[in-house]
Coordinates of C-alpha atoms in Angstrom, one line a residue:
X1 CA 60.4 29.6 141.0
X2 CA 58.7 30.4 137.7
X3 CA 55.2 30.9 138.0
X4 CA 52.0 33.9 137.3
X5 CA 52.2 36.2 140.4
X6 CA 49.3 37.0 141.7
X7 CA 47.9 38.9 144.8
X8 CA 46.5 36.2 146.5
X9 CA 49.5 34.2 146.5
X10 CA 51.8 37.3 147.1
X11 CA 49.9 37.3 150.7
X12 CA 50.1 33.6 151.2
X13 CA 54.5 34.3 150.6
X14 CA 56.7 33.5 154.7
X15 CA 60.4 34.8 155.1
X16 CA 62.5 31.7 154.7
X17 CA 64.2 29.9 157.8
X18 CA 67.4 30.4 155.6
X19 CA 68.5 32.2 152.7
X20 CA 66.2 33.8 150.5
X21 CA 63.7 32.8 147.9
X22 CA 63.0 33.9 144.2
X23 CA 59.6 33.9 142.5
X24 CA 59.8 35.2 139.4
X25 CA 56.6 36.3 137.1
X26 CA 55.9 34.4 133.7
X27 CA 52.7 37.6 133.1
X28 CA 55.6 40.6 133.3
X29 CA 59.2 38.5 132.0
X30 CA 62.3 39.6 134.0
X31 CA 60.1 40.9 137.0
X32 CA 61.2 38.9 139.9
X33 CA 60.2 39.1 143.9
X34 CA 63.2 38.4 146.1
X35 CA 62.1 37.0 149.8
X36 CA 64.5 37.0 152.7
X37 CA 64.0 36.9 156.1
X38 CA 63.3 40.5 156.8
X39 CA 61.7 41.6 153.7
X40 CA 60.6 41.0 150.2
X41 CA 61.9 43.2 147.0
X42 CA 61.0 43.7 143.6
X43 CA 63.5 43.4 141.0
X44 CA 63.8 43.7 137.3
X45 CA 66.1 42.5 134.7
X46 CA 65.6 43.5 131.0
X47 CA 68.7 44.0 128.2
X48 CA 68.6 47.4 126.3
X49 CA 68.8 47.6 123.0
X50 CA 72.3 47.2 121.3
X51 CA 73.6 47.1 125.4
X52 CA 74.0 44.8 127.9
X53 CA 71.6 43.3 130.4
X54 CA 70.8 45.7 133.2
X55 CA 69.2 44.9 136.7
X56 CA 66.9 47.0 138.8
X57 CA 65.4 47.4 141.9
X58 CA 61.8 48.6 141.7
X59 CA 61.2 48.8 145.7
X60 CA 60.2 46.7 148.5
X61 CA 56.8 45.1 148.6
X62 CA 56.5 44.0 152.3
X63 CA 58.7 43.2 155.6
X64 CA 58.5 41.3 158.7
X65 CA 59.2 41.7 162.0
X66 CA 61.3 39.3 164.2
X67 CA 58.1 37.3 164.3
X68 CA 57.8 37.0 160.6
X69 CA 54.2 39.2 161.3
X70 CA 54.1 40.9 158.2
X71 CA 55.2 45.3 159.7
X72 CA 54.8 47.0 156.2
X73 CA 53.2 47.1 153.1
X74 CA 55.6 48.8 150.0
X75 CA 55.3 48.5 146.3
X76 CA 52.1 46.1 145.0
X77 CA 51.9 43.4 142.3
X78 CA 50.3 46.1 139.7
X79 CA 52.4 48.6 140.1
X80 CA 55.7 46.6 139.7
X81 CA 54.3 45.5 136.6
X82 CA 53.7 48.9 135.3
X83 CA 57.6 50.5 136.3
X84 CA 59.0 47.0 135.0
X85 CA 56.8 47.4 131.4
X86 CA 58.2 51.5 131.5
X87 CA 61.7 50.1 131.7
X88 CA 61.3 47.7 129.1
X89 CA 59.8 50.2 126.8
X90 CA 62.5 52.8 127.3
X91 CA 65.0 49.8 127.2
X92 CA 63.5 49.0 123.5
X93 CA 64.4 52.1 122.7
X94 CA 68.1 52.1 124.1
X95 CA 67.4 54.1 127.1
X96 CA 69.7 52.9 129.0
X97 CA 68.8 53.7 133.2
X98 CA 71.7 52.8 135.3
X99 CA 74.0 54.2 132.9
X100 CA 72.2 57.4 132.8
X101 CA 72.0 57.2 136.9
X102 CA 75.3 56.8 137.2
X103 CA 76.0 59.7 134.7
X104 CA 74.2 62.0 137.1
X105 CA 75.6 60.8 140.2
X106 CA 79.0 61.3 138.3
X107 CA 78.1 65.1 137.9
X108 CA 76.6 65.3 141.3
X109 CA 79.8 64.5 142.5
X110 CA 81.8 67.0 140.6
X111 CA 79.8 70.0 141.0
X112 CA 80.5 69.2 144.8
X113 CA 84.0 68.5 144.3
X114 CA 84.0 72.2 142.5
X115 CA 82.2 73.6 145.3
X116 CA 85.0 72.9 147.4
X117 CA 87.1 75.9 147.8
X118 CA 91.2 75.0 147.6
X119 CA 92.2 75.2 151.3
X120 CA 90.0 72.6 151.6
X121 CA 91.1 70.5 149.3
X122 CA 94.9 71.2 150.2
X123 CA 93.5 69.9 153.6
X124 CA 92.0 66.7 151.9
X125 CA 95.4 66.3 150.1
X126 CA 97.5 66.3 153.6
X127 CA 94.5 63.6 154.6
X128 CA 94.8 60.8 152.3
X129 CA 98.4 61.5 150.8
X130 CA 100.6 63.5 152.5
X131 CA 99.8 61.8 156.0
X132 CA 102.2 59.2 154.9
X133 CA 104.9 61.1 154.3
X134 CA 107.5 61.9 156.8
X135 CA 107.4 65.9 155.3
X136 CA 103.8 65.8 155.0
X137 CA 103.2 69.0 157.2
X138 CA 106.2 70.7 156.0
X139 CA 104.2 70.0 152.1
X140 CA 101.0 71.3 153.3
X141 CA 102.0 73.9 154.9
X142 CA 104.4 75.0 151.9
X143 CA 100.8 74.8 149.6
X144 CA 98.9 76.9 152.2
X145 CA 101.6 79.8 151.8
X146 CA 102.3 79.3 148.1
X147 CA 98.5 79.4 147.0
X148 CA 98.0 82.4 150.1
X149 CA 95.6 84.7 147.7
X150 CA 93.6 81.9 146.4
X151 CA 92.9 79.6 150.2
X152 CA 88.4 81.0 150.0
X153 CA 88.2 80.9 146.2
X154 CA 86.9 77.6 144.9
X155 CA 89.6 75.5 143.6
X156 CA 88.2 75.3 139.9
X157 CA 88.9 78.8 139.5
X158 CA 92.6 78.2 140.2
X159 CA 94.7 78.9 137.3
X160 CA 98.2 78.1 135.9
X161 CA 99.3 81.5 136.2
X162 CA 98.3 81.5 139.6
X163 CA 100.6 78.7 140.5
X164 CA 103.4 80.2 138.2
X165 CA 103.5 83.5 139.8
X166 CA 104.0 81.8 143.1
X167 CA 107.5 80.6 141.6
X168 CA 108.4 83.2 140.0
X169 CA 108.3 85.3 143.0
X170 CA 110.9 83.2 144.8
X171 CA 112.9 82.6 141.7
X172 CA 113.0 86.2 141.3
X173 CA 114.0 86.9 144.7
X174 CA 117.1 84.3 143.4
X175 CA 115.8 81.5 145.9
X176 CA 116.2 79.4 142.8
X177 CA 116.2 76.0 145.1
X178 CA 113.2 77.0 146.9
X179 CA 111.0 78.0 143.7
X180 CA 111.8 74.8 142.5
X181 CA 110.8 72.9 145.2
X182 CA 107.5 74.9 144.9
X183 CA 106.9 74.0 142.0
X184 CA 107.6 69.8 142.4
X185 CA 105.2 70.8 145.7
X186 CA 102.8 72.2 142.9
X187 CA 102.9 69.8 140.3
X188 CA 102.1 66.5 142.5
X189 CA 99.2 68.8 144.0
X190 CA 97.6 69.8 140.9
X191 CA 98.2 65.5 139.6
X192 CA 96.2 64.5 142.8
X193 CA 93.4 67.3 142.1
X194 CA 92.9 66.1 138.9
X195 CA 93.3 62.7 139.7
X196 CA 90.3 63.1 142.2
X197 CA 88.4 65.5 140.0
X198 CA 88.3 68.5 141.9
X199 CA 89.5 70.6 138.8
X200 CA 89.1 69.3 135.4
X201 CA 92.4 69.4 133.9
X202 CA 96.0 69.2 135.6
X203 CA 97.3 72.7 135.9
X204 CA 99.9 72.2 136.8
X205 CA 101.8 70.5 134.3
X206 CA 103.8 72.5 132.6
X207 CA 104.8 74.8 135.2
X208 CA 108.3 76.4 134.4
X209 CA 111.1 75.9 136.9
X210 CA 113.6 78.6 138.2
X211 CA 116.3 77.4 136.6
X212 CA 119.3 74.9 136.6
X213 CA 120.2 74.5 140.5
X214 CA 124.3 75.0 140.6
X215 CA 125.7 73.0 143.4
X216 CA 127.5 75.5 146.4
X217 CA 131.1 75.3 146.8
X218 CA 132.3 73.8 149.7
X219 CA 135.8 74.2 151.8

Protein backbone atom coordinates (compact mmCIF):
# COMPACT_ATOMS: atom_id res chain seq x y z
CA UNK A 1 0.00 0.00 0.00
CA UNK A 2 1.25 3.38 -1.37
CA UNK A 3 0.40 6.10 0.69
CA UNK A 4 2.08 9.45 3.02
CA UNK A 5 3.17 7.77 6.34
CA UNK A 6 2.48 9.57 8.99
CA UNK A 7 2.69 9.17 12.91
CA UNK A 8 -0.72 9.10 13.58
CA UNK A 9 -1.40 6.39 11.27
CA UNK A 10 1.87 4.51 12.15
CA UNK A 11 0.08 4.03 15.75
CA UNK A 12 -3.31 3.17 14.31
CA UNK A 13 -1.00 -0.08 12.17
CA UNK A 14 -2.23 -4.18 13.91
CA UNK A 15 0.00 -7.28 13.13
CA UNK A 16 -1.87 -9.18 10.47
CA UNK A 17 -3.87 -12.54 11.20
CA UNK A 18 -1.60 -13.90 8.31
CA UNK A 19 1.31 -12.95 6.43
CA UNK A 20 2.59 -9.60 6.52
CA UNK A 21 1.70 -6.20 5.16
CA UNK A 22 3.63 -3.50 3.21
CA UNK A 23 3.04 0.27 3.48
CA UNK A 24 5.23 2.05 1.58
CA UNK A 25 5.90 6.05 1.91
CA UNK A 26 5.05 8.35 -1.34
CA UNK A 27 7.02 11.64 1.13
CA UNK A 28 10.59 9.49 1.41
CA UNK A 29 10.34 7.00 -2.21
CA UNK A 30 11.72 3.47 -1.62
CA UNK A 31 11.20 3.76 2.30
CA UNK A 32 8.87 1.03 3.07
CA UNK A 33 7.36 -0.39 6.71
CA UNK A 34 7.09 -4.15 6.66
CA UNK A 35 4.28 -5.46 9.30
CA UNK A 36 4.12 -9.08 10.46
CA UNK A 37 2.77 -10.63 13.19
CA UNK A 38 5.48 -10.05 15.70
CA UNK A 39 6.91 -6.82 14.60
CA UNK A 40 7.11 -4.03 12.12
CA UNK A 41 10.57 -3.13 10.14
CA UNK A 42 11.80 -0.35 8.21
CA UNK A 43 13.25 -1.01 4.87
CA UNK A 44 14.83 0.87 2.04
CA UNK A 45 15.40 0.31 -1.53
CA UNK A 46 17.31 2.90 -3.67
CA UNK A 47 19.69 2.03 -6.90
CA UNK A 48 23.23 3.53 -6.78
CA UNK A 49 24.60 5.22 -9.36
CA UNK A 50 25.97 3.32 -12.38
CA UNK A 51 25.06 -0.08 -9.92
CA UNK A 52 22.29 -2.08 -9.29
CA UNK A 53 19.38 -1.70 -6.92
CA UNK A 54 20.31 -2.33 -3.27
CA UNK A 55 17.92 -3.10 -0.24
CA UNK A 56 18.29 -2.14 3.29
CA UNK A 57 17.14 -2.62 6.57
CA UNK A 58 17.05 0.60 8.61
CA UNK A 59 15.73 -1.10 12.04
CA UNK A 60 12.61 -2.12 13.60
CA UNK A 61 9.94 0.47 14.54
CA UNK A 62 7.74 -1.53 17.00
CA UNK A 63 6.70 -5.28 18.15
CA UNK A 64 3.96 -7.06 19.73
CA UNK A 65 3.47 -9.47 22.08
CA UNK A 66 1.37 -12.64 21.66
CA UNK A 67 -1.57 -10.33 22.33
CA UNK A 68 -0.72 -7.98 19.51
CA UNK A 69 -0.26 -5.22 22.75
CA UNK A 70 2.28 -3.17 21.16
CA UNK A 71 5.98 -4.41 23.80
CA UNK A 72 8.46 -2.00 22.12
CA UNK A 73 9.03 1.07 20.48
CA UNK A 74 12.34 1.08 17.81
CA UNK A 75 13.17 3.35 15.05
CA UNK A 76 10.39 6.43 14.42
CA UNK A 77 8.79 7.78 11.21
CA UNK A 78 11.45 10.88 11.21
CA UNK A 79 14.31 9.18 11.72
CA UNK A 80 13.78 6.50 8.92
CA UNK A 81 13.36 9.22 6.74
CA UNK A 82 16.56 10.86 7.58
CA UNK A 83 18.97 7.32 7.26
CA UNK A 84 16.84 6.54 4.05
CA UNK A 85 17.62 10.37 2.51
CA UNK A 86 21.64 9.64 3.84
CA UNK A 87 21.51 6.47 1.74
CA UNK A 88 20.13 7.97 -1.19
CA UNK A 89 22.58 10.76 -1.07
CA UNK A 90 25.66 8.59 -0.78
CA UNK A 91 23.88 6.25 -3.29
CA UNK A 92 23.85 9.48 -5.85
CA UNK A 93 27.15 9.54 -5.48
CA UNK A 94 27.91 5.72 -6.09
CA UNK A 95 28.51 4.84 -2.50
CA UNK A 96 27.64 1.72 -2.72
CA UNK A 97 26.60 0.21 1.27
CA UNK A 98 26.20 -3.41 1.09
CA UNK A 99 29.03 -3.81 -1.16
CA UNK A 100 31.26 -1.99 1.10
CA UNK A 101 29.63 -4.10 4.22
CA UNK A 102 30.34 -6.96 2.73
CA UNK A 103 33.97 -5.83 1.87
CA UNK A 104 34.58 -5.52 5.57
CA UNK A 105 32.99 -8.51 6.66
CA UNK A 106 35.18 -10.17 3.99
CA UNK A 107 38.38 -8.75 5.80
CA UNK A 108 36.95 -9.41 9.21
CA UNK A 109 36.93 -12.80 8.21
CA UNK A 110 40.46 -13.14 7.01
CA UNK A 111 42.26 -11.32 9.61
CA UNK A 112 40.61 -14.12 11.88
CA UNK A 113 41.35 -16.81 9.57
CA UNK A 114 45.19 -15.40 9.90
CA UNK A 115 44.91 -15.33 13.42
CA UNK A 116 44.53 -18.85 13.41
CA UNK A 117 47.78 -20.45 14.22
CA UNK A 118 48.48 -23.79 11.77
CA UNK A 119 47.77 -26.72 14.15
CA UNK A 120 44.66 -25.35 14.28
CA UNK A 121 43.95 -25.15 11.02
CA UNK A 122 45.54 -28.80 10.29
CA UNK A 123 42.80 -29.65 12.89
CA UNK A 124 40.05 -27.85 10.82
CA UNK A 125 41.40 -29.67 7.73
CA UNK A 126 41.05 -33.37 9.44
CA UNK A 127 37.23 -31.76 10.31
CA UNK A 128 35.66 -31.04 7.15
CA UNK A 129 37.98 -33.03 4.71
CA UNK A 130 39.95 -35.56 5.91
CA UNK A 131 37.04 -37.10 8.12
CA UNK A 132 35.97 -38.71 5.05
CA UNK A 133 38.77 -40.36 4.19
CA UNK A 134 39.57 -43.88 5.28
CA UNK A 135 43.50 -42.49 6.04
CA UNK A 136 42.30 -39.30 7.41
CA UNK A 137 44.21 -39.71 10.78
CA UNK A 138 47.05 -41.34 9.33
CA UNK A 139 47.08 -37.59 6.93
CA UNK A 140 46.67 -35.46 9.90
CA UNK A 141 48.84 -36.85 11.83
CA UNK A 142 51.61 -37.02 8.95
CA UNK A 143 50.94 -32.87 8.77
CA UNK A 144 51.29 -32.56 12.56
CA UNK A 145 54.92 -34.20 12.34
CA UNK A 146 55.86 -32.71 9.02
CA UNK A 147 55.08 -29.01 9.97
CA UNK A 148 56.49 -30.01 13.94
CA UNK A 149 58.52 -26.41 14.24
CA UNK A 150 55.78 -24.35 12.85
CA UNK A 151 52.21 -26.12 15.03
CA UNK A 152 52.06 -22.23 17.58
CA UNK A 153 53.06 -19.94 14.72
CA UNK A 154 50.18 -18.51 12.83
CA UNK A 155 49.66 -20.22 9.63
CA UNK A 156 50.16 -17.01 7.35
CA UNK A 157 53.66 -17.01 8.40
CA UNK A 158 54.12 -20.48 6.89
CA UNK A 159 56.48 -20.52 4.08
CA UNK A 160 57.35 -22.68 0.99
CA UNK A 161 60.67 -23.31 2.30
CA UNK A 162 59.21 -24.43 5.35
CA UNK A 163 57.30 -27.15 3.73
CA UNK A 164 60.30 -28.00 1.42
CA UNK A 165 62.74 -28.60 4.08
CA UNK A 166 60.31 -31.07 5.57
CA UNK A 167 60.99 -33.21 2.27
CA UNK A 168 64.01 -32.75 1.83
CA UNK A 169 64.93 -34.07 5.10
CA UNK A 170 63.39 -37.47 4.36
CA UNK A 171 64.53 -37.48 0.78
CA UNK A 172 67.87 -36.87 2.12
CA UNK A 173 67.75 -39.56 4.52
CA UNK A 174 66.87 -41.66 0.99
CA UNK A 175 63.21 -42.30 2.17
CA UNK A 176 62.42 -41.13 -1.33
CA UNK A 177 58.77 -42.86 -1.14
CA UNK A 178 58.02 -41.28 2.08
CA UNK A 179 59.20 -37.60 1.08
CA UNK A 180 57.00 -37.84 -1.67
CA UNK A 181 54.06 -38.83 -0.01
CA UNK A 182 54.85 -35.72 2.21
CA UNK A 183 54.78 -33.66 -0.13
CA UNK A 184 51.23 -34.99 -2.11
CA UNK A 185 50.19 -34.69 1.91
CA UNK A 186 51.55 -31.02 1.56
CA UNK A 187 50.25 -29.96 -1.54
CA UNK A 188 46.36 -30.90 -1.00
CA UNK A 189 46.86 -29.11 2.49
CA UNK A 190 48.22 -25.92 1.34
CA UNK A 191 45.10 -26.17 -1.93
CA UNK A 192 42.44 -26.38 0.96
CA UNK A 193 44.21 -23.40 2.98
CA UNK A 194 43.98 -21.39 0.24
CA UNK A 195 40.90 -22.47 -0.91
CA UNK A 196 39.41 -21.43 2.61
CA UNK A 197 41.57 -18.35 2.89
CA UNK A 198 43.54 -18.98 5.73
CA UNK A 199 46.89 -18.01 3.75
CA UNK A 200 46.69 -15.89 0.82
CA UNK A 201 48.38 -17.73 -1.81
CA UNK A 202 48.87 -21.66 -2.28
CA UNK A 203 52.35 -22.47 -1.02
CA UNK A 204 52.49 -25.25 -1.78
CA UNK A 205 52.43 -25.55 -5.27
CA UNK A 206 55.43 -26.04 -6.67
CA UNK A 207 56.93 -28.00 -4.07
CA UNK A 208 59.83 -30.29 -5.46
CA UNK A 209 59.58 -34.11 -5.09
CA UNK A 210 62.38 -36.50 -3.98
CA UNK A 211 62.77 -38.01 -7.07
CA UNK A 212 61.60 -40.71 -9.61
CA UNK A 213 60.31 -43.72 -7.22
CA UNK A 214 62.10 -47.08 -8.73
CA UNK A 215 59.92 -50.04 -8.14
CA UNK A 216 61.72 -52.89 -5.62
CA UNK A 217 62.69 -56.08 -7.03
CA UNK A 218 60.82 -58.84 -6.09
CA UNK A 219 61.66 -62.81 -5.90
Amino acid sequence: MRRKLTDRFLESIKPPEVGRATYSDTTRPGLHLRVGQRKASWLYEKRVKSGQKRKHTLGTYCSWDMDGRRTGRGLSLANAREIALEIETEASRGVDRIALAEAERLTAEQAKAAEKTVVQVIEQYEALKLCNLATGEAVARELRKAMADHLDSRITTLTRPDLQAAIDTHASAGRLVYANRIRAYLRAFTRWAGRRGYIATDIGFGLDGAGREMPRDRV
